[in-house]
Amino acid sequence: MSCLLTIDTSLETALLCISRDGELLKASSNHSQKDHASWLQPALEKLLQDTGILLSELNAIAVVAGPGSYTGLRVGMASAKGLCYALKVPMILLDNLYILAASYLHHNGKGIVCPMIDARRMEVFTAAYDSSKNRLMAPTALVLEADSFNNWINVEPVFFIGNGAAKYKVLLKSANAFFPDWQPGPMDFVRITQEMYDRSEFAELAYSEPFYVKAFYDPVKAKS
C-alpha cells in the first residue's frame, strides 16, 4: 500500500492532496498566491486530521518543482524536503508542464499539446508533447511570436493550454490552433504522483532544487 502527499504551491492556486494507492482521500486548495507560505502547514495539519492519516504513514512526498513562481516553488520545495528528511521517505519531483499536458491528454485523447505557464509580458514557460505523452520540445522560456509553433501547426492540430495560452491566442490565427480552457484537478496530480511512485522515480533529496527553467533575476543584485 502507498500513502502519498502531493504539494503544489507553484502558481496562483496552491494544492495539497493525500492519496492512498492512487485514490484521492482529500484535497485542500488556496487561491491567494501571496498566502501560500502561511497557508501550507496549517492546511496540511487539517488535511491529516480530516483523513485520519498520520505523518508516519506517508510513504513519499511529491512536490511540483517547476516551472512557476520563484517564491512559490521555493515554498513547496522547502516543505517537501523538510518532511522527507524528518520522515525518511523519498521525494518525487513533478513537472508542471508535463502535468498540464498529461492530464489534458488523459481526459481529451489525441493531439499535440503545448502547455504554457505565464512568465510575464509575452513570455511563457512551455514545452510540447505528442498524444502518447512523449516530449517533443524540452521545457523552455519562450518569447511568443506568431510563427513560434509553425512546424507543428502547419501539419496538424495543436492544443495550447495553461494560464499563458491566452497571450498566444491573441497572436496566432490558424485553423489548426486550439485553446481549450483546461486546468488539471486533484485527481490528475494523484494519478501522476502514483505512476511515478510505482516506477520508483525518486529524486536525490540533498541535490534537488526548484526547476526554474530560466535564471532567477534579483533586481537588488543587478543594481549592485
PDB file of C-alpha atoms in Angstrom:
ATOM      1  CA  MET A   1       0.000   0.000   0.000  1.00  0.00           C
ATOM      2  CA  SER A   2       1.150   3.558  -0.689  1.00  0.00           C
ATOM      3  CA  CYS A   3       0.080   6.696   1.138  1.00  0.00           C
ATOM      4  CA  LEU A   4       1.297   9.805  -0.664  1.00  0.00           C
ATOM      5  CA  LEU A   5       1.247  13.563  -0.103  1.00  0.00           C
ATOM      6  CA  THR A   6       1.341  15.879  -3.114  1.00  0.00           C
ATOM      7  CA  ILE A   7       2.263  19.568  -2.745  1.00  0.00           C
ATOM      8  CA  ASP A   8       1.817  22.290  -5.355  1.00  0.00           C
ATOM      9  CA  THR A   9       2.498  25.937  -4.482  1.00  0.00           C
ATOM     10  CA  SER A  10       3.888  26.869  -7.889  1.00  0.00           C
ATOM     11  CA  LEU A  11       1.087  29.006  -9.351  1.00  0.00           C
ATOM     12  CA  GLU A  12      -1.921  31.117  -8.387  1.00  0.00           C
ATOM     13  CA  THR A  13      -3.754  28.220  -6.717  1.00  0.00           C
ATOM     14  CA  ALA A  14      -1.925  26.021  -4.223  1.00  0.00           C
ATOM     15  CA  LEU A  15      -2.952  22.400  -3.754  1.00  0.00           C
ATOM     16  CA  LEU A  16      -2.392  19.660  -1.182  1.00  0.00           C
ATOM     17  CA  CYS A  17      -3.547  16.090  -1.831  1.00  0.00           C
ATOM     18  CA  ILE A  18      -3.407  12.980   0.290  1.00  0.00           C
ATOM     19  CA  SER A  19      -3.943   9.724  -1.585  1.00  0.00           C
ATOM     20  CA  ARG A  20      -3.789   6.006  -0.920  1.00  0.00           C
ATOM     21  CA  ASP A  21      -2.992   3.532  -3.695  1.00  0.00           C
ATOM     22  CA  GLY A  22      -3.877   6.081  -6.356  1.00  0.00           C
ATOM     23  CA  GLU A  23      -7.188   7.090  -4.816  1.00  0.00           C
ATOM     24  CA  LEU A  24      -7.685  10.657  -3.614  1.00  0.00           C
ATOM     25  CA  LEU A  25      -8.596  10.772   0.069  1.00  0.00           C
ATOM     26  CA  LYS A  26      -8.874  14.550   0.369  1.00  0.00           C
ATOM     27  CA  ALA A  27      -7.523  17.743  -1.188  1.00  0.00           C
ATOM     28  CA  SER A  28      -7.164  21.291   0.058  1.00  0.00           C
ATOM     29  CA  SER A  29      -6.532  24.414  -2.013  1.00  0.00           C
ATOM     30  CA  ASN A  30      -5.613  28.060  -1.535  1.00  0.00           C
ATOM     31  CA  HIS A  31      -6.441  30.730  -4.119  1.00  0.00           C
ATOM     32  CA  SER A  32      -4.388  33.621  -2.725  1.00  0.00           C
ATOM     33  CA  GLN A  33      -0.873  33.224  -4.135  1.00  0.00           C
ATOM     34  CA  LYS A  34       0.767  35.606  -1.689  1.00  0.00           C
ATOM     35  CA  ASP A  35      -0.505  33.481   1.228  1.00  0.00           C
ATOM     36  CA  HIS A  36       0.794  30.079   0.082  1.00  0.00           C
ATOM     37  CA  ALA A  37       3.650  30.037   2.617  1.00  0.00           C
ATOM     38  CA  SER A  38       1.443  30.785   5.639  1.00  0.00           C
ATOM     39  CA  TRP A  39      -1.355  28.512   4.373  1.00  0.00           C
ATOM     40  CA  LEU A  40       0.672  25.362   3.725  1.00  0.00           C
ATOM     41  CA  GLN A  41       1.493  23.964   7.177  1.00  0.00           C
ATOM     42  CA  PRO A  42      -1.910  24.618   8.837  1.00  0.00           C
ATOM     43  CA  ALA A  43      -3.638  23.195   5.750  1.00  0.00           C
ATOM     44  CA  LEU A  44      -1.504  20.060   5.928  1.00  0.00           C
ATOM     45  CA  GLU A  45      -2.280  19.612   9.622  1.00  0.00           C
ATOM     46  CA  LYS A  46      -6.021  19.872   8.946  1.00  0.00           C
ATOM     47  CA  LEU A  47      -5.791  17.524   5.963  1.00  0.00           C
ATOM     48  CA  LEU A  48      -4.138  14.892   8.133  1.00  0.00           C
ATOM     49  CA  GLN A  49      -6.759  15.343  10.836  1.00  0.00           C
ATOM     50  CA  ASP A  50      -9.632  15.093   8.350  1.00  0.00           C
ATOM     51  CA  THR A  51      -8.289  11.922   6.736  1.00  0.00           C
ATOM     52  CA  GLY A  52      -7.051  10.285   9.928  1.00  0.00           C
ATOM     53  CA  ILE A  53      -3.637   9.813   8.317  1.00  0.00           C
ATOM     54  CA  LEU A  54      -0.525  10.128  10.463  1.00  0.00           C
ATOM     55  CA  LEU A  55       2.623  11.746   9.108  1.00  0.00           C
ATOM     56  CA  SER A  56       4.424   8.489   9.865  1.00  0.00           C
ATOM     57  CA  GLU A  57       2.093   6.674   7.445  1.00  0.00           C
ATOM     58  CA  LEU A  58       3.250   8.685   4.427  1.00  0.00           C
ATOM     59  CA  ASN A  59       5.397   6.647   2.041  1.00  0.00           C
ATOM     60  CA  ALA A  60       6.591   9.536  -0.156  1.00  0.00           C
ATOM     61  CA  ILE A  61       6.171  13.269  -0.693  1.00  0.00           C
ATOM     62  CA  ALA A  62       5.617  14.691  -4.188  1.00  0.00           C
ATOM     63  CA  VAL A  63       6.147  18.359  -4.977  1.00  0.00           C
ATOM     64  CA  VAL A  64       5.753  20.441  -8.115  1.00  0.00           C
ATOM     65  CA  ALA A  65       9.339  21.534  -8.781  1.00  0.00           C
ATOM     66  CA  GLY A  66       8.576  23.935 -11.624  1.00  0.00           C
ATOM     67  CA  PRO A  67       8.310  25.902 -13.685  1.00  0.00           C
ATOM     68  CA  GLY A  68       6.254  28.558 -11.953  1.00  0.00           C
ATOM     69  CA  SER A  69       6.531  31.335  -9.396  1.00  0.00           C
ATOM     70  CA  TYR A  70      10.061  31.511  -7.995  1.00  0.00           C
ATOM     71  CA  THR A  71       8.796  32.134  -4.459  1.00  0.00           C
ATOM     72  CA  GLY A  72       6.056  29.518  -4.726  1.00  0.00           C
ATOM     73  CA  LEU A  73       8.475  26.868  -5.948  1.00  0.00           C
ATOM     74  CA  ARG A  74      10.817  27.512  -3.044  1.00  0.00           C
ATOM     75  CA  VAL A  75       7.944  27.293  -0.543  1.00  0.00           C
ATOM     76  CA  GLY A  76       6.855  23.907  -1.837  1.00  0.00           C
ATOM     77  CA  MET A  77      10.375  22.515  -2.172  1.00  0.00           C
ATOM     78  CA  ALA A  78      11.420  23.571   1.335  1.00  0.00           C
ATOM     79  CA  SER A  79       8.318  21.975   2.864  1.00  0.00           C
ATOM     80  CA  ALA A  80       8.695  18.758   0.896  1.00  0.00           C
ATOM     81  CA  LYS A  81      12.390  18.430   1.721  1.00  0.00           C
ATOM     82  CA  GLY A  82      11.781  19.050   5.405  1.00  0.00           C
ATOM     83  CA  LEU A  83       9.088  16.382   5.551  1.00  0.00           C
ATOM     84  CA  CYS A  84      11.186  13.869   3.608  1.00  0.00           C
ATOM     85  CA  TYR A  85      14.208  14.394   5.862  1.00  0.00           C
ATOM     86  CA  ALA A  86      12.122  14.096   9.033  1.00  0.00           C
ATOM     87  CA  LEU A  87      10.113  11.073   7.890  1.00  0.00           C
ATOM     88  CA  LYS A  88      12.967   9.397   5.980  1.00  0.00           C
ATOM     89  CA  VAL A  89      10.784   8.912   2.916  1.00  0.00           C
ATOM     90  CA  PRO A  90      11.592   9.566  -0.772  1.00  0.00           C
ATOM     91  CA  MET A  91      10.680  12.700  -2.679  1.00  0.00           C
ATOM     92  CA  ILE A  92       9.047  12.837  -6.121  1.00  0.00           C
ATOM     93  CA  LEU A  93       9.578  15.898  -8.325  1.00  0.00           C
ATOM     94  CA  LEU A  94       6.631  16.840 -10.533  1.00  0.00           C
ATOM     95  CA  ASP A  95       6.937  18.852 -13.756  1.00  0.00           C
ATOM     96  CA  ASN A  96       4.196  21.486 -14.095  1.00  0.00           C
ATOM     97  CA  LEU A  97       4.242  21.401 -17.894  1.00  0.00           C
ATOM     98  CA  TYR A  98       4.002  17.618 -18.016  1.00  0.00           C
ATOM     99  CA  ILE A  99       1.113  17.646 -15.532  1.00  0.00           C
ATOM    100  CA  LEU A 100      -0.804  20.075 -17.751  1.00  0.00           C
ATOM    101  CA  ALA A 101      -0.193  18.067 -20.913  1.00  0.00           C
ATOM    102  CA  ALA A 102      -0.635  14.589 -19.448  1.00  0.00           C
ATOM    103  CA  SER A 103      -3.854  15.491 -17.656  1.00  0.00           C
ATOM    104  CA  TYR A 104      -5.317  17.070 -20.810  1.00  0.00           C
ATOM    105  CA  LEU A 105      -4.414  14.047 -22.926  1.00  0.00           C
ATOM    106  CA  HIS A 106      -5.785  11.654 -20.304  1.00  0.00           C
ATOM    107  CA  HIS A 107      -9.199  13.307 -20.489  1.00  0.00           C
ATOM    108  CA  ASN A 108      -9.318  14.520 -24.081  1.00  0.00           C
ATOM    109  CA  GLY A 109      -7.497  11.975 -26.229  1.00  0.00           C
ATOM    110  CA  LYS A 110      -5.166  12.718 -29.112  1.00  0.00           C
ATOM    111  CA  GLY A 111      -3.251  15.711 -30.408  1.00  0.00           C
ATOM    112  CA  ILE A 112      -0.081  17.699 -29.909  1.00  0.00           C
ATOM    113  CA  VAL A 113      -0.332  19.612 -26.655  1.00  0.00           C
ATOM    114  CA  CYS A 114       1.671  22.733 -25.773  1.00  0.00           C
ATOM    115  CA  PRO A 115       1.237  23.666 -22.112  1.00  0.00           C
ATOM    116  CA  MET A 116       2.022  27.303 -21.341  1.00  0.00           C
ATOM    117  CA  ILE A 117       2.704  28.938 -17.991  1.00  0.00           C
ATOM    118  CA  ASP A 118       2.678  32.721 -17.840  1.00  0.00           C
ATOM    119  CA  ALA A 119       6.174  34.162 -17.368  1.00  0.00           C
ATOM    120  CA  ARG A 120       5.037  37.816 -17.716  1.00  0.00           C
ATOM    121  CA  ARG A 121       4.899  40.132 -20.701  1.00  0.00           C
ATOM    122  CA  MET A 122       4.848  37.986 -23.862  1.00  0.00           C
ATOM    123  CA  GLU A 123       7.000  35.244 -22.374  1.00  0.00           C
ATOM    124  CA  VAL A 124       5.839  31.783 -21.311  1.00  0.00           C
ATOM    125  CA  PHE A 125       7.320  28.596 -19.960  1.00  0.00           C
ATOM    126  CA  THR A 126       6.342  25.964 -22.489  1.00  0.00           C
ATOM    127  CA  ALA A 127       7.020  22.515 -23.926  1.00  0.00           C
ATOM    128  CA  ALA A 128       5.323  20.185 -26.409  1.00  0.00           C
ATOM    129  CA  TYR A 129       4.035  16.624 -26.109  1.00  0.00           C
ATOM    130  CA  ASP A 130       2.540  14.170 -28.565  1.00  0.00           C
ATOM    131  CA  SER A 131      -0.619  12.154 -27.975  1.00  0.00           C
ATOM    132  CA  SER A 132       1.401   9.405 -26.247  1.00  0.00           C
ATOM    133  CA  LYS A 133       2.788  11.989 -23.759  1.00  0.00           C
ATOM    134  CA  ASN A 134       6.240  11.833 -25.321  1.00  0.00           C
ATOM    135  CA  ARG A 135       8.078  15.138 -25.116  1.00  0.00           C
ATOM    136  CA  LEU A 136       8.598  16.805 -28.493  1.00  0.00           C
ATOM    137  CA  MET A 137      10.139  20.003 -27.138  1.00  0.00           C
ATOM    138  CA  ALA A 138      12.005  20.388 -23.867  1.00  0.00           C
ATOM    139  CA  PRO A 139      10.762  22.935 -21.320  1.00  0.00           C
ATOM    140  CA  THR A 140      11.903  26.413 -22.270  1.00  0.00           C
ATOM    141  CA  ALA A 141      11.239  30.085 -21.582  1.00  0.00           C
ATOM    142  CA  LEU A 142       9.914  31.470 -24.855  1.00  0.00           C
ATOM    143  CA  VAL A 143       9.005  34.966 -26.016  1.00  0.00           C
ATOM    144  CA  LEU A 144       5.957  34.260 -28.166  1.00  0.00           C
ATOM    145  CA  GLU A 145       5.874  35.051 -31.873  1.00  0.00           C
ATOM    146  CA  ALA A 146       3.063  34.247 -34.289  1.00  0.00           C
ATOM    147  CA  ASP A 147       5.187  31.580 -36.006  1.00  0.00           C
ATOM    148  CA  SER A 148       6.700  30.020 -32.850  1.00  0.00           C
ATOM    149  CA  PHE A 149       4.983  26.655 -33.424  1.00  0.00           C
ATOM    150  CA  ASN A 150       4.545  26.658 -37.216  1.00  0.00           C
ATOM    151  CA  ASN A 151       6.497  23.410 -37.613  1.00  0.00           C
ATOM    152  CA  TRP A 152       3.571  21.605 -35.961  1.00  0.00           C
ATOM    153  CA  ILE A 153       0.620  23.914 -36.667  1.00  0.00           C
ATOM    154  CA  ASN A 154       1.214  23.677 -40.423  1.00  0.00           C
ATOM    155  CA  VAL A 155       0.882  19.898 -40.226  1.00  0.00           C
ATOM    156  CA  GLU A 156      -1.730  19.024 -37.608  1.00  0.00           C
ATOM    157  CA  PRO A 157      -3.922  20.407 -34.807  1.00  0.00           C
ATOM    158  CA  VAL A 158      -2.129  21.767 -31.756  1.00  0.00           C
ATOM    159  CA  PHE A 159      -3.786  22.418 -28.392  1.00  0.00           C
ATOM    160  CA  PHE A 160      -2.441  25.284 -26.273  1.00  0.00           C
ATOM    161  CA  ILE A 161      -3.391  25.099 -22.597  1.00  0.00           C
ATOM    162  CA  GLY A 162      -2.467  26.702 -19.291  1.00  0.00           C
ATOM    163  CA  ASN A 163      -2.523  30.217 -17.883  1.00  0.00           C
ATOM    164  CA  GLY A 164      -0.107  31.510 -20.535  1.00  0.00           C
ATOM    165  CA  ALA A 165      -2.065  30.305 -23.565  1.00  0.00           C
ATOM    166  CA  ALA A 166      -4.397  33.314 -23.714  1.00  0.00           C
ATOM    167  CA  LYS A 167      -1.458  35.538 -24.703  1.00  0.00           C
ATOM    168  CA  TYR A 168      -0.733  33.333 -27.699  1.00  0.00           C
ATOM    169  CA  LYS A 169      -4.360  33.247 -28.774  1.00  0.00           C
ATOM    170  CA  VAL A 170      -4.130  36.995 -29.447  1.00  0.00           C
ATOM    171  CA  LEU A 171      -1.133  36.472 -31.757  1.00  0.00           C
ATOM    172  CA  LEU A 172      -1.999  33.250 -33.536  1.00  0.00           C
ATOM    173  CA  LYS A 173      -4.698  32.890 -36.176  1.00  0.00           C
ATOM    174  CA  SER A 174      -4.754  29.350 -37.517  1.00  0.00           C
ATOM    175  CA  ALA A 175      -7.443  26.746 -38.101  1.00  0.00           C
ATOM    176  CA  ASN A 176      -5.072  24.180 -36.573  1.00  0.00           C
ATOM    177  CA  ALA A 177      -4.602  26.067 -33.292  1.00  0.00           C
ATOM    178  CA  PHE A 178      -6.985  25.379 -30.415  1.00  0.00           C
ATOM    179  CA  PHE A 179      -7.144  26.990 -26.980  1.00  0.00           C
ATOM    180  CA  PRO A 180      -9.289  24.839 -24.677  1.00  0.00           C
ATOM    181  CA  ASP A 181      -9.899  26.045 -21.140  1.00  0.00           C
ATOM    182  CA  TRP A 182      -8.066  23.407 -19.125  1.00  0.00           C
ATOM    183  CA  GLN A 183      -6.566  23.043 -15.671  1.00  0.00           C
ATOM    184  CA  PRO A 184      -5.679  19.732 -14.003  1.00  0.00           C
ATOM    185  CA  GLY A 185      -7.697  18.670 -10.985  1.00  0.00           C
ATOM    186  CA  PRO A 186      -6.546  16.998  -7.744  1.00  0.00           C
ATOM    187  CA  MET A 187      -7.057  13.523  -9.162  1.00  0.00           C
ATOM    188  CA  ASP A 188      -4.729  14.320 -12.057  1.00  0.00           C
ATOM    189  CA  PHE A 189      -1.962  15.175  -9.579  1.00  0.00           C
ATOM    190  CA  VAL A 190      -2.709  11.998  -7.630  1.00  0.00           C
ATOM    191  CA  ARG A 191      -2.626   9.784 -10.719  1.00  0.00           C
ATOM    192  CA  ILE A 192       0.705  11.158 -11.960  1.00  0.00           C
ATOM    193  CA  THR A 193       2.232  11.010  -8.468  1.00  0.00           C
ATOM    194  CA  GLN A 194       1.155   7.383  -8.075  1.00  0.00           C
ATOM    195  CA  GLU A 195       2.548   6.442 -11.500  1.00  0.00           C
ATOM    196  CA  MET A 196       5.928   7.928 -10.596  1.00  0.00           C
ATOM    197  CA  TYR A 197       5.889   6.247  -7.178  1.00  0.00           C
ATOM    198  CA  ASP A 198       5.145   2.866  -8.782  1.00  0.00           C
ATOM    199  CA  ARG A 199       8.139   3.369 -11.097  1.00  0.00           C
ATOM    200  CA  SER A 200      10.329   4.454  -8.157  1.00  0.00           C
ATOM    201  CA  GLU A 201      11.077   7.771  -9.845  1.00  0.00           C
ATOM    202  CA  PHE A 202      12.547   9.359  -6.752  1.00  0.00           C
ATOM    203  CA  ALA A 203      14.759  12.432  -6.561  1.00  0.00           C
ATOM    204  CA  GLU A 204      18.095  12.718  -4.788  1.00  0.00           C
ATOM    205  CA  LEU A 205      16.934  14.658  -1.785  1.00  0.00           C
ATOM    206  CA  ALA A 206      20.151  16.508  -0.990  1.00  0.00           C
ATOM    207  CA  TYR A 207      20.591  17.784  -4.541  1.00  0.00           C
ATOM    208  CA  SER A 208      17.002  18.553  -5.518  1.00  0.00           C
ATOM    209  CA  GLU A 209      16.233  22.149  -6.431  1.00  0.00           C
ATOM    210  CA  PRO A 210      13.311  24.016  -7.989  1.00  0.00           C
ATOM    211  CA  PHE A 211      13.120  23.785 -11.772  1.00  0.00           C
ATOM    212  CA  TYR A 212      13.072  27.462 -12.710  1.00  0.00           C
ATOM    213  CA  VAL A 213      13.738  26.982 -16.473  1.00  0.00           C
ATOM    214  CA  LYS A 214      15.408  30.401 -16.555  1.00  0.00           C
ATOM    215  CA  ALA A 215      17.708  32.039 -14.045  1.00  0.00           C
ATOM    216  CA  PHE A 216      16.197  33.924 -11.141  1.00  0.00           C
ATOM    217  CA  TYR A 217      16.537  37.705 -11.605  1.00  0.00           C
ATOM    218  CA  ASP A 218      17.372  39.592  -8.435  1.00  0.00           C
ATOM    219  CA  PRO A 219      16.947  43.373  -9.032  1.00  0.00           C
ATOM    220  CA  VAL A 220      18.915  44.169  -5.869  1.00  0.00           C
ATOM    221  CA  LYS A 221      21.972  42.255  -7.065  1.00  0.00           C
ATOM    222  CA  ALA A 222      21.562  43.655 -10.562  1.00  0.00           C
ATOM    223  CA  LYS A 223      21.945  47.223  -9.231  1.00  0.00           C
ATOM    224  CA  SER A 224      24.993  46.476  -7.090  1.00  0.00           C
TER     225      SER A 224
END
